[in-house]
Amino acid sequence: MKKAFIHDNFYISGGAEKVIESFTNIWPDFDFFSLIDFLNENDRRVILKGKSVTTSFIQKLPFAKTKFRNYLPLYPLAIESLDLSEYELILSSSSAVAKGVITRYDQIHISYVHSPMRYAWDLSYEYLRESGLDKGMKGSIAKYFLHKIRAWDANTAHRPDYYIANSKHIARRIKKIYNKESVVIYPPVDTALFTPSEKKDDYFITASRMVPYKKIDLIVEALAGTQHRLLVVGDGPEMKKIKSKSSANIEFLGYVPREQMNDLFGRAKAFIFAAEEDFGIVPIEAQACGIPVIAYGRGGTLETVIGDATYSGRVETHHTGIFFNQQTPRSLIDAVNLFEKNSEKF
């Protein structure tokens, strides 16, 4: 059976790429397609088993490597330009437009959905505000293009034959936005790679790509100027903005290899996670290192962290984390203080 795998964008090794690596461990004979491909050779060897990727015309546009998101209005046209007609089975990995690839009636298309397009649906207004496009002529143009993207996304909901959601949270969003049923298959987490540490240090830790919806700026703002030490792991386009909210008790480590992450996690007091995440692999890796999670109480973390989702302040000995109920510095710091009072219970 000829198999094609189509992913939105190959440019980093993140959570979605860990899922793809798991698929290619099972079936190493996919042919790969994507809007762009800027993976380094080591990631290509691990994730794609060394195979090349057929890309769309966006690959050759100016600044595609760093500014590919600016070509969002072209995404539908670009994904539909990829010809997968010679394949019997198409597996798409979609958090944007991959699920909208064109297939024939006699081809089977299974779409693993990490999230329906966040910037077109749930987080539309937030993305516009973060980009300074919520007002004026530029704002009107951006809203028009988002409207067109939403219409295309909804109209292509029938293209996959089967949907797989990466969490119950995403399954509900697939039903709400596309009116489609889905099977939940959680992403792979290599928990054997992460082990608890007997040595403990006096710091909290967070780790993520520096993009708006991850809310690293919220974590930094909440802990800046406090007595709590915070280590921040990761890099991305929001780094400069996030660092501007920092203070002496916060240390930025940038990219950290996986082996070093194990040590940093294991010695931390707790992992802080402020995003409304689709699933959230890193909180599970933190728990595999034996540290509790202080998390925003919405999204996929409600399925992976055991805590009090009523925010009553109860902490039980079987809990693995604490939830806070608002994405505000005050709500987060209250959760941190609650953790400090109950840290021996975890």
Coordinates of C-alpha atoms in Angstrom, one line a residue:
M1 CA 0.0 0.0 0.0
K2 CA 1.4 3.4 -1.0
K3 CA 1.3 5.7 2.0
A4 CA 1.6 9.5 2.2
F5 CA 2.1 11.6 5.3
I6 CA 1.3 15.3 5.2
H7 CA 2.1 17.7 8.0
D8 CA 1.5 21.5 8.2
N9 CA 5.1 22.7 8.6
F10 CA 8.4 20.9 9.3
Y11 CA 10.6 23.5 11.0
I12 CA 11.2 22.4 14.6
S13 CA 11.1 19.2 16.6
G14 CA 8.2 19.8 19.0
G15 CA 5.3 17.8 20.4
A16 CA 3.6 17.2 17.0
E17 CA 6.9 16.0 15.6
K18 CA 7.2 13.5 18.5
V19 CA 3.9 12.1 17.3
I20 CA 5.2 11.8 13.7
E21 CA 8.3 10.0 15.0
S22 CA 6.1 7.5 16.6
F23 CA 4.2 6.9 13.4
T24 CA 7.4 6.5 11.4
N25 CA 8.7 4.0 14.0
I26 CA 5.8 1.8 13.0
W27 CA 5.7 2.6 9.2
P28 CA 9.0 3.9 7.9
D29 CA 7.9 3.9 4.3
F30 CA 5.8 7.0 4.1
D31 CA 6.4 9.7 1.5
F32 CA 6.3 13.1 3.2
F33 CA 4.5 16.3 2.2
S34 CA 4.3 19.7 3.9
L35 CA 3.9 23.5 3.3
I36 CA 7.6 24.0 4.2
D37 CA 10.6 21.9 5.3
F38 CA 13.5 23.4 7.3
L39 CA 14.3 20.5 9.6
N40 CA 17.9 20.0 10.5
E41 CA 19.6 16.7 9.4
N42 CA 19.5 15.1 12.9
D43 CA 15.8 15.8 13.3
R44 CA 15.2 14.5 9.7
R45 CA 17.0 11.3 10.5
V46 CA 15.0 10.7 13.8
I47 CA 11.6 12.0 12.8
L48 CA 11.4 11.2 9.0
K49 CA 13.9 8.3 9.0
G50 CA 16.2 10.4 6.7
K51 CA 13.6 10.9 4.0
S52 CA 13.0 14.1 2.1
V53 CA 9.8 16.2 2.0
T54 CA 7.8 17.4 -1.0
T55 CA 6.9 21.0 -0.2
S56 CA 4.5 23.6 -1.4
F57 CA 5.3 26.8 -3.3
I58 CA 5.6 28.6 0.1
Q59 CA 9.0 27.0 0.6
K60 CA 10.4 29.2 -2.1
L61 CA 8.8 32.5 -1.0
P62 CA 11.0 35.2 0.6
F63 CA 11.8 34.7 4.3
A64 CA 9.8 31.4 4.4
K65 CA 12.1 29.9 7.0
T66 CA 11.4 32.6 9.6
K67 CA 8.3 34.3 8.5
F68 CA 6.2 31.5 7.1
R69 CA 3.2 32.4 9.3
N70 CA 2.9 35.7 7.4
Y71 CA 1.8 33.6 4.4
L72 CA -1.3 32.3 6.3
P73 CA -3.8 33.6 3.6
L74 CA -2.0 31.3 1.1
Y75 CA -2.1 28.2 3.3
P76 CA -5.3 26.7 1.8
L77 CA -4.1 27.2 -1.8
A78 CA -0.7 25.8 -0.9
I79 CA -2.0 22.6 0.8
E80 CA -4.4 22.0 -2.1
S81 CA -1.5 22.3 -4.6
L82 CA 0.2 19.2 -3.2
D83 CA -0.7 16.2 -5.4
L84 CA -1.3 13.0 -3.4
S85 CA -3.3 11.3 -6.1
E86 CA -1.0 8.2 -6.4
Y87 CA -1.4 7.1 -2.8
E88 CA -3.9 4.7 -1.3
L89 CA -3.6 5.9 2.3
I90 CA -3.0 9.5 3.5
L91 CA -2.3 10.2 7.1
S92 CA -2.3 13.9 8.0
S93 CA -0.9 15.6 11.1
S94 CA -2.9 18.8 11.4
S95 CA -3.0 21.8 13.6
A96 CA -3.7 24.1 10.7
V97 CA -4.5 23.1 7.2
A98 CA -3.0 19.6 6.5
K99 CA -6.4 18.0 7.1
G100 CA -7.7 19.9 4.0
V101 CA -5.5 18.2 1.4
I102 CA -7.5 17.0 -1.6
T103 CA -8.1 13.3 -2.0
R104 CA -10.2 11.1 -4.3
Y105 CA -13.2 9.0 -3.1
D106 CA -11.2 5.8 -3.2
Q107 CA -8.3 7.1 -1.1
I108 CA -8.5 6.7 2.7
H109 CA -7.5 9.9 4.6
I110 CA -7.0 9.6 8.4
S111 CA -6.3 12.9 10.1
Y112 CA -4.5 13.1 13.5
V113 CA -5.7 16.5 14.8
H114 CA -3.5 18.2 17.4
S115 CA -5.9 21.1 17.3
P116 CA -8.3 22.8 14.9
M117 CA -6.6 26.1 13.8
R118 CA -6.2 28.0 17.0
Y119 CA -5.6 31.4 15.4
A120 CA -8.8 31.0 13.3
W121 CA -11.1 29.8 16.0
D122 CA -10.7 29.8 19.8
L123 CA -7.7 32.2 20.0
S124 CA -8.6 34.4 17.0
Y125 CA -9.1 37.6 19.1
E126 CA -6.1 36.9 21.2
Y127 CA -3.8 36.5 18.1
L128 CA -5.1 39.7 16.6
R129 CA -4.4 41.6 19.9
E130 CA -0.9 40.0 20.2
S131 CA -0.1 41.0 16.6
G132 CA -1.4 44.5 17.0
L133 CA -4.1 43.7 14.3
D134 CA -7.2 44.3 16.4
K135 CA -7.8 47.9 15.1
G136 CA -7.4 50.0 12.0
M137 CA -7.1 49.1 8.3
K138 CA -4.5 46.3 8.8
G139 CA -6.8 44.9 11.5
S140 CA -9.8 44.9 9.1
I141 CA -7.7 43.1 6.4
A142 CA -6.5 40.5 9.0
K143 CA -10.0 39.8 10.2
Y144 CA -11.2 39.4 6.6
F145 CA -8.5 36.8 5.9
L146 CA -9.3 35.0 9.1
H147 CA -12.9 34.9 8.1
K148 CA -12.0 33.3 4.8
I149 CA -9.7 30.8 6.5
R150 CA -12.5 29.8 8.9
A151 CA -14.9 29.3 6.0
W152 CA -12.3 27.1 4.2
D153 CA -11.5 25.1 7.3
A154 CA -15.2 24.4 8.0
N155 CA -15.9 23.5 4.3
T156 CA -13.1 21.0 4.2
A157 CA -14.2 19.2 7.4
H158 CA -15.6 16.3 5.3
R159 CA -12.3 15.6 3.5
P160 CA -10.8 13.2 6.1
D161 CA -12.5 9.9 6.3
Y162 CA -11.6 9.4 10.0
Y163 CA -10.5 11.8 12.7
I164 CA -8.1 11.1 15.6
A165 CA -8.0 13.6 18.4
N166 CA -4.9 13.9 20.7
S167 CA -7.1 14.4 23.8
K168 CA -10.7 14.5 24.9
H169 CA -10.4 18.3 25.0
I170 CA -9.6 18.3 21.2
A171 CA -12.3 15.7 20.5
R172 CA -14.8 18.2 21.9
R173 CA -13.4 21.0 19.7
I174 CA -13.5 18.8 16.6
K175 CA -17.2 18.1 17.4
K176 CA -17.9 21.8 18.0
I177 CA -16.1 23.2 15.0
Y178 CA -16.4 20.4 12.4
N179 CA -19.4 18.4 13.7
K180 CA -17.3 15.2 13.4
E181 CA -16.8 12.4 15.8
S182 CA -13.2 11.4 16.6
V183 CA -11.2 8.6 18.3
V184 CA -8.9 9.8 21.1
I185 CA -5.3 8.5 20.9
Y186 CA -3.0 10.3 23.3
P187 CA 0.5 11.4 22.0
P188 CA 3.5 9.3 22.9
V189 CA 5.5 10.3 25.9
D190 CA 8.8 8.5 26.6
T191 CA 8.4 8.4 30.3
A192 CA 11.2 5.8 30.7
L193 CA 13.6 8.5 29.6
F194 CA 12.7 10.7 32.6
T195 CA 13.5 9.6 36.1
P196 CA 13.1 11.1 39.6
S197 CA 16.1 12.7 41.2
E198 CA 17.1 12.3 44.9
K199 CA 18.8 15.7 44.8
K200 CA 16.5 18.7 45.1
D201 CA 17.1 22.4 44.5
D202 CA 15.1 25.5 45.4
Y203 CA 13.7 26.5 42.1
F204 CA 10.6 26.2 39.9
I205 CA 10.9 25.4 36.2
T206 CA 9.0 26.0 33.0
A207 CA 9.8 24.9 29.4
S208 CA 8.2 25.8 26.1
R209 CA 8.5 27.4 22.7
M210 CA 8.2 31.1 23.1
V211 CA 5.0 31.7 21.3
P212 CA 2.0 33.7 22.6
Y213 CA -0.5 30.9 23.5
K214 CA 2.1 29.2 25.7
K215 CA 1.9 32.1 28.1
I216 CA 5.5 32.1 29.3
D217 CA 5.2 35.8 29.6
L218 CA 2.5 35.3 32.2
I219 CA 4.7 33.0 34.2
V220 CA 7.6 35.4 34.1
E221 CA 5.4 38.4 35.0
A222 CA 3.9 36.5 38.0
L223 CA 7.2 35.4 39.5
A224 CA 9.3 38.5 38.7
G225 CA 10.4 40.3 41.8
T226 CA 9.3 37.5 44.1
Q227 CA 11.4 35.3 46.4
H228 CA 10.8 32.3 44.0
R229 CA 13.6 31.3 41.7
L230 CA 12.5 30.4 38.2
L231 CA 14.3 28.6 35.4
V232 CA 12.9 29.2 31.9
V233 CA 13.8 26.6 29.2
G234 CA 13.2 27.2 25.5
D235 CA 13.4 29.8 22.7
G236 CA 11.2 31.4 20.1
P237 CA 9.9 34.7 18.6
E238 CA 8.5 36.0 21.9
M239 CA 11.9 35.8 23.8
K240 CA 12.7 39.5 23.7
K241 CA 9.2 40.5 24.9
I242 CA 9.3 37.8 27.7
K243 CA 12.8 38.8 28.9
S244 CA 11.6 42.5 29.2
K245 CA 9.3 41.3 32.1
S246 CA 12.0 39.5 33.9
S247 CA 14.0 40.2 37.1
A248 CA 17.1 38.8 38.9
N249 CA 15.3 35.7 40.3
I250 CA 14.5 34.4 36.8
E251 CA 17.1 32.7 34.6
F252 CA 16.7 31.9 30.9
L253 CA 18.5 28.8 29.7
G254 CA 17.4 28.7 26.0
Y255 CA 17.4 25.4 24.3
V256 CA 18.4 22.5 26.5
P257 CA 19.2 18.9 25.4
R258 CA 16.8 16.2 26.5
E259 CA 19.4 14.6 28.8
Q260 CA 20.0 17.9 30.7
M261 CA 16.2 18.5 30.9
N262 CA 15.9 15.3 32.9
D263 CA 18.3 16.6 35.5
L264 CA 16.8 20.1 35.6
F265 CA 13.3 18.7 36.0
G266 CA 14.3 16.1 38.6
R267 CA 15.9 18.7 40.9
A268 CA 13.0 21.3 40.6
K269 CA 10.3 21.9 43.2
A270 CA 7.6 22.0 40.6
F271 CA 6.9 22.6 36.9
I272 CA 4.8 25.6 36.0
F273 CA 2.5 25.4 32.9
A274 CA 0.2 28.4 32.0
A275 CA -1.1 27.4 28.6
E276 CA -4.5 26.1 27.6
E277 CA -2.9 23.2 25.9
D278 CA -4.4 20.7 23.5
F279 CA -2.7 17.8 25.3
G280 CA 0.7 18.9 26.8
I281 CA 3.6 16.5 26.6
V282 CA 6.0 18.4 28.9
P283 CA 3.8 18.3 32.1
I284 CA 3.8 14.5 31.7
E285 CA 7.6 14.4 31.3
A286 CA 7.8 16.6 34.5
Q287 CA 5.6 14.1 36.4
A288 CA 7.8 11.3 35.1
C289 CA 10.7 13.1 36.8
G290 CA 8.7 13.0 40.1
I291 CA 7.8 16.7 40.3
P292 CA 4.4 18.2 40.7
V293 CA 2.8 20.5 38.1
I294 CA 1.2 23.9 38.7
A295 CA -1.1 24.3 35.7
Y296 CA -3.8 26.4 34.2
G297 CA -6.9 24.3 34.8
R298 CA -8.2 24.0 31.3
G299 CA -7.4 21.9 28.2
G300 CA -5.4 18.7 28.1
T301 CA -3.7 19.1 31.5
L302 CA -7.0 18.2 33.1
E303 CA -6.6 14.8 31.6
T304 CA -3.0 14.3 32.7
V305 CA -2.5 16.1 36.0
I306 CA -4.4 14.9 39.2
G307 CA -5.6 17.9 41.2
D308 CA -8.6 19.9 42.4
A309 CA -10.3 21.3 39.3
T310 CA -12.8 23.1 41.5
Y311 CA -10.0 25.5 42.7
S312 CA -11.2 25.1 46.3
G313 CA -7.6 25.1 47.7
R314 CA -7.8 21.4 48.7
V315 CA -4.6 19.5 48.3
E316 CA -4.7 15.7 48.8
T317 CA -1.9 13.2 49.0
H318 CA -2.9 11.5 45.7
H319 CA -2.7 14.8 43.8
T320 CA 0.1 15.3 41.3
G321 CA -0.5 19.1 40.8
I322 CA -2.3 22.3 41.5
F323 CA -4.7 24.0 39.1
F324 CA -5.2 27.8 38.8
N325 CA -8.4 29.1 37.2
Q326 CA -7.4 32.3 35.4
Q327 CA -4.5 33.2 33.1
T328 CA -3.5 36.1 35.3
P329 CA -0.3 36.7 37.4
R330 CA -2.5 36.9 40.6
S331 CA -4.2 33.6 40.0
L332 CA -0.8 31.9 39.2
I333 CA 1.1 33.3 42.2
D334 CA -1.8 32.2 44.5
A335 CA -1.4 28.7 43.1
V336 CA 2.4 28.9 43.7
N337 CA 1.9 30.0 47.3
L338 CA -0.7 27.2 47.8
F339 CA 1.9 24.8 46.5
E340 CA 4.5 26.1 49.0
K341 CA 2.2 25.5 51.9
N342 CA 1.4 22.0 50.8
S343 CA 4.6 20.8 49.1
E344 CA 5.1 17.9 51.4
K345 CA 1.8 16.3 50.4
F346 CA 2.8 15.6 46.8

